[in-house]
Amino acid sequence: MEAGTAIAIGQLSTKVLSIIWKYYSDVKDAKSSITFLANEIQNFSNVLQNFIGLLQRSSKIPVSATLGTTITQALTDIQTLKDKLEPGTGPKAMKRFGNRALKWPLTKKEVDEWVERFERFKATLNLALNRDQTSLILDVDDNINQLKQNQKAIEQDRLLAKLPSAVEASFDSYHRQHQTHCIEDTRVELLQQLQDWGASHDRPIYWLSGMAGTGKSTIARTFAARLKDSKTLGGNFFFSRSSGEANNAVKFVGTLAYHLAKALPVLKESICEAISLHEDVTRQGLRNQWRELIVRPLSKVRLSNRATVNIVVDALDECGSDDDIRLLLQLFVEVKDLTTINLGVFVTSRPDIVIRLGFGKIPEIIHKKRDLRDIPRHLVEHDILVLLKREFGRIRLERNLPEWPSEHDLQSLAQRSDCLFIYAVTVCRYIDNVDWNPKERLSEILDTGHTGGGVTAELDAMYMQVLRSSLSDSRGEEEISRLCHRFKQVVGSIVTLFDELSVSALAELLSLTDESVNAALNRLHSVLNIPDDKESPIRLIHPSFHDFLLDRRRCQNGRFCADEPLMHGELFGKCMKAMTTTLKRNSCHLSTPGSPPQDVDKKSLDTQLPRHVQYACNYWLDHLAGARDSRAQLGLRDGGEVHVFFETSFLHWLEAMSLMGKISHAVLMVTKLASMLKLDNGHSLQALVEDARRFILSNRAVIEKAPLQVYASALVFSPLESLVRKCYQDQQPTWLNRQLTDERRWGNCVQTVETDDEVKSIAFSPNGKYVAAGLGDGTVQLLDAATGASYSILEGHSKRVTKLTFFHDGILASVSDDGTLRLWEPVTGVNRSVLNIDSPYDEHPRVPSRGDFREPVRPSLSVLPIGDLAVLCLDGRLRIWSREKSSLSDSILPDFVTRRLHGCLPQGTLVIESSREDDSAAKFLLFDTNARKFEILEFAQLDRDEWDKVAVSPDNAVALSLSDGRIILYHVVARSFSEFGVHSPAVRALAFSPDGSSLVSVGSDRTMRSWGLKKQAQSLIGSVGNIPDIAVFSPDGKQIVVTTSEYPWRNIQIWDASLRTTEILTESPPAITRFIGLSPCGRYLATTGYDEGEALRIHNTKDASEFVSMAGGDKVLKMTFSADSKRLAFASEDKTIRLWDTSTGVAGVILASELGAVNVLEFSPDGKHLASGNHKGEVRIWSPVTGDLQSVFKHKGAIKRITFSIDGKRIAVVSWSSTDWSFLDVWDTGTQQSLYHTYHASWDTGVAVSHDQKRFAYQSTEDRVIVYNSETKEHLQGSISLFGCRALAFSNNDKLLAFCAGMEIRLWSTETLQCTEIIHTYELFDRLSFTADGTCLETNTGLFQMAQPEVQDVSKSRSAWRCQDEWMMEGTRKMLWLPPDWRNTTYMEHHNGVFVFRRPHSFGCLQFTQGGPIPGIE
């Protein structure tokens, strides 16, 4: 390709740019669109110049077809654009398009289309250029390095794009381009001070405070611009109350990280590495984001000279959360510890109390502050006068007004400003209206005289003057009324909105035309920043206009003052309409039900969910709440608009909130609505919203990670009587044929939060807002108690956190096996102090406990009433620590070794479990920390081995659970015992309610019970599902948190403490399902429990009916179905084998087994034989029809596995002797002759028999797969050592051998034993076979598709459903998320598309469609 074509494009681009900039000079109403298009063309031209340079260096460059097409198309399109923009040069054209009449010929939509086209050209050119460069001969090494750099840059840009960046929050963003900077000769001294600080950072934090309107943001913008010019600006974030993405801290850290990566190339790689390693960090709390994305990358920077970098944060007071403000201030303090870079943080804000208190906690050596109110008045008036002179001078020249205004007039305006720059700015914008005479407007202002009154009196008068002038040319009262109505509708909405909207979005929300909105705003440029294009947001010039228009005391003209509750009510109705008419299922076209919201880019999101719809989704409830007394009239009643919304659009709304990353906010919204309904009328609506609250709390985690699971997992696993489930029954997935569960209504467990490690301790914050969990990995996880979302993770301990406790002021104390005690500010994550309490427990001698057993002391804590902390140290010594001291006290019980610190009674008495140095017997002690005396509680009727869990009451009582399940109460004041109740078989957790009126016990039977201390009555709260560890009440007694650490169910459950199943518990606790068996047809399910006499039940999976219940008898040991599913055989501890007809439920024959309990039971494939094996090495072959014993085979060890050939004529038996030898024997069942014997079989190997009956496959003791040919007597041995081949299978044509090896399935050629395919399964299997159609491998967890199936006919393929971790997969697609208690695949069975899961007290069943692969999703 010749360089001429590319050069021609470059020249043409230059001409187009010249024409565009001509428009910029002469056209006033489209400057933003002109700039937008020009910048994109310039960027394209820059890329093109690089390519031209490459072409000019060599004439023999191979060019791809894609690149050639791009060049040709670009030349054509740029010529078309030039023709469209060029008005012509002839006399007629010039007459028609004189300079004053020149108009921008492109609409905003057309500009967007052209920009998108040039972006496409640029991207294609870059990619094609990179591809073409790989074949250049010019300099191979340079080209390869350049290509790698380009690829690295592309990957880094991809990673940075994942950061949640708030574009509008940047000082130089497109949306802020018209905001002013300090003009020359103003703020001179202050700006010089800031520049000096920004260059040295004598203190790393600078706080500039000032009242509203004093110019803080203008100073911040000016300072940021100067820092950028000097290349010392690292990042900036300008908060704005009216901006949805800049009025909170959600995207704060992501934005700064993005800025830092762009500003410091040396930092870019570290930040991208952090994003790659911690992909979920952007969804974590601010503390974790700050640590991973800012502090750690900055700590890795290595420069020869310590670089100086600044971060500018403006209007911190406009961050919506006080907690986030406190946290950010604490995060800023951490910059002092950076040694690799000189980082400073500049902050502006109003002097709000939360910020003043926050800075008050920061040592002065770290920060410096400056209050604009301390600047002398004459200096401020001078700067305002300079501003007025410049602006009025510009107006004078543009409007040809010589000798205007007078110096006296300007001085008067400066004095009236009361040091508020916003007053001067508003005056200038008001007078600079092209439709009015500037002299007359200035006279109007000056003639009003000083208003006196409050601090804002002059500003209020100015605002009122602006509003009155907007109506000055109206004709008649009727027209004025119409204009005022439109003003309130549009401007009243603008000041009432919780986020900024563009003209078009506001028009869509209000159901108006763009022209109507523009007409209402046309004369309000003095107080509103109205952009040229209708897609940019309308902004208030200053927040004070919002305050003025909504305050009747300040805006006393009823025609303009907006009635805030009325405006909220109207906006609520508009939000409802926007959502119900726009939201729909899968609005953003996600590819699978398990697709994460990150798969939808912002452009697609904004297209499918327009800006006004996003606003409606986020703020409809805030508007409803703001409507106050008119809520019922607005639809907060039975059959009203809210009721209809929840019945028809609730799931669509949750999907949209997930796509926007706002699902936790949705939880808070529904919770707030539920609390509002308790005060308002609407019984049916209240029930529906309460059900919706339970629905979203239970499913928050999955909806957050996969929006479309709101129609799948969330609906499927909701209780049968859930109102939300009933409303959206038709929305359930069509690929799920049926789902069976015994849960009919919501239980008392409100939500379950999964954790990555064991929970070793738990505590509520004093205000009940947070739950702190100490984990086995040494971290402390802080959860939002209302939503269950992770707030932050506190890192510092190196070993398990054994105890957490909060002080009354909210400070969190944690103690760990690493031998340290730490104090945290939990919201900010600041580690305030670290105290050594002894050497780590594994380095310390263990103390005697029960009998001869020696167990480590687990450090513990308890807060005393006076605020001190009782600390149980690792050496078994109990000490006291006062927070103002740097060390612990001496042991307060020097003669005792303390094993457990159970808590503190209200008067400061510690309840502890100790033993004397010379006596291992444990004793209960009450230690009075005030008098420093102890009392030994003599439990005459109890031995130490009997008590287990202990709880301390706020009402001077101690509860103990005994090993037999009894709970006793010791009354400290009365010094008496009372037996409280029995919770068999053992209690795992005890907790008193905060008022001491009730006690909660959680038993090993997995039930939670509440005991009323006054009524002596118990009630069942529910089943915790898994074996519990800890239980604790919330401070208000309304919630109970229970933790479970049994793998794989490590979670935190939040329960509603106010609900009870029964007032007095009479029913037995639900039985725990021990064993399940699923028939091959998938229709019949057999279950049994752990206890003797526990019934064996057969269920129909089609309708969950239980049609056979075989009670009595001994515990069931083994069960198996025949291949045709017609018979069920089960062996019991009574040494019998029983057969049942599954279709009729009629009992069949009873087979005796006199030589021992059966541990293996297997039907032959044709159902004509039943084999049983026992621990004594005997295998018996029975006739299932007659019950006759057909043959007996004896072996040297316990029978481990039995496998029949297809025709049942051969049987392979694996046995294991007490000498650790394992054997494989193959027998002819007819002649009872031995066909094969080896003692080289692995003890847990599976065995496969080929369909032609000639070959047997197994795993040897050397962990190699062996195939034995019974005809040739040859062994074929695999060359690879593999672990755990517990299941093997021959393909239908015997050409392949499949076997499970660890967490993968391998397919080998039976001729060569060479591996042909590896399928990663992430699970271990006991069962493996080829499907009849030869396309999949079937296991007990589902089907796995083969890359090279036996059958190539796609029409014969089937849906490959399987379970993998937390997902039900169809092939490689995530389809259905499984809740934690459906997820233990060790106790899961699968046949014919039916999956049965063993759950703690029951079973669950899912049946999926068995047609071909699902082509798409609904």
Short mmCIF file of C-alpha atoms in Angstrom, two decimals, residues 167-169 173 175-176 179 238-247 318 493-506 509 528-529 531 535-543 611-612 614-616 619:
data_model
loop_
_atom_site.label_atom_id
_atom_site.label_comp_id
_atom_site.label_asym_id
_atom_site.label_seq_id
_atom_site.Cartn_x
_atom_site.Cartn_y
_atom_site.Cartn_z
CA VAL A 167 -16.32 10.78 35.17
CA GLU A 168 -18.38 13.75 36.33
CA ALA A 169 -16.32 14.06 39.53
CA SER A 173 -14.54 16.70 32.92
CA HIS A 175 -19.61 18.29 32.38
CA ARG A 176 -17.55 20.84 34.33
CA GLN A 179 -17.22 26.10 35.67
CA PHE A 238 -15.15 16.90 43.20
CA PHE A 239 -18.18 15.88 45.24
CA SER A 240 -21.53 17.35 44.22
CA ARG A 241 -24.81 17.03 46.10
CA SER A 242 -26.81 17.04 42.88
CA SER A 243 -24.79 14.39 41.04
CA GLY A 244 -25.76 10.74 41.51
CA GLU A 245 -22.21 9.45 41.03
CA ALA A 246 -20.45 12.32 42.79
CA ASN A 247 -22.69 12.73 45.86
CA GLU A 318 -21.50 16.92 49.88
CA SER A 493 -38.29 19.26 39.88
CA ILE A 494 -34.66 20.22 39.27
CA VAL A 495 -34.15 21.46 42.83
CA THR A 496 -36.07 18.49 44.27
CA LEU A 497 -34.26 15.78 42.30
CA PHE A 498 -31.71 13.67 44.13
CA ASP A 499 -29.45 13.51 41.06
CA GLU A 500 -28.78 15.68 38.03
CA LEU A 501 -30.61 15.00 34.78
CA SER A 502 -30.10 16.31 31.27
CA VAL A 503 -32.76 18.23 29.39
CA SER A 504 -33.80 15.13 27.47
CA ALA A 505 -33.82 12.85 30.54
CA LEU A 506 -35.79 15.40 32.56
CA LEU A 509 -39.22 11.76 33.25
CA LEU A 528 -28.69 27.26 36.34
CA ASN A 529 -25.92 25.87 34.19
CA PRO A 531 -25.58 22.97 28.60
CA GLU A 535 -27.67 15.11 26.87
CA SER A 536 -25.49 16.85 29.45
CA PRO A 537 -26.97 17.38 32.92
CA ILE A 538 -28.56 20.60 34.07
CA ARG A 539 -26.68 21.88 37.12
CA LEU A 540 -27.32 24.48 39.76
CA ILE A 541 -24.78 27.25 39.66
CA HIS A 542 -24.67 26.91 43.42
CA PRO A 543 -26.45 24.71 46.00
CA ARG A 611 -30.92 7.88 32.25
CA HIS A 612 -34.38 8.85 33.48
CA GLN A 614 -32.04 4.68 36.10
CA TYR A 615 -32.96 7.72 38.14
CA ALA A 616 -36.48 6.40 38.74
CA TYR A 619 -35.00 7.33 43.87
#
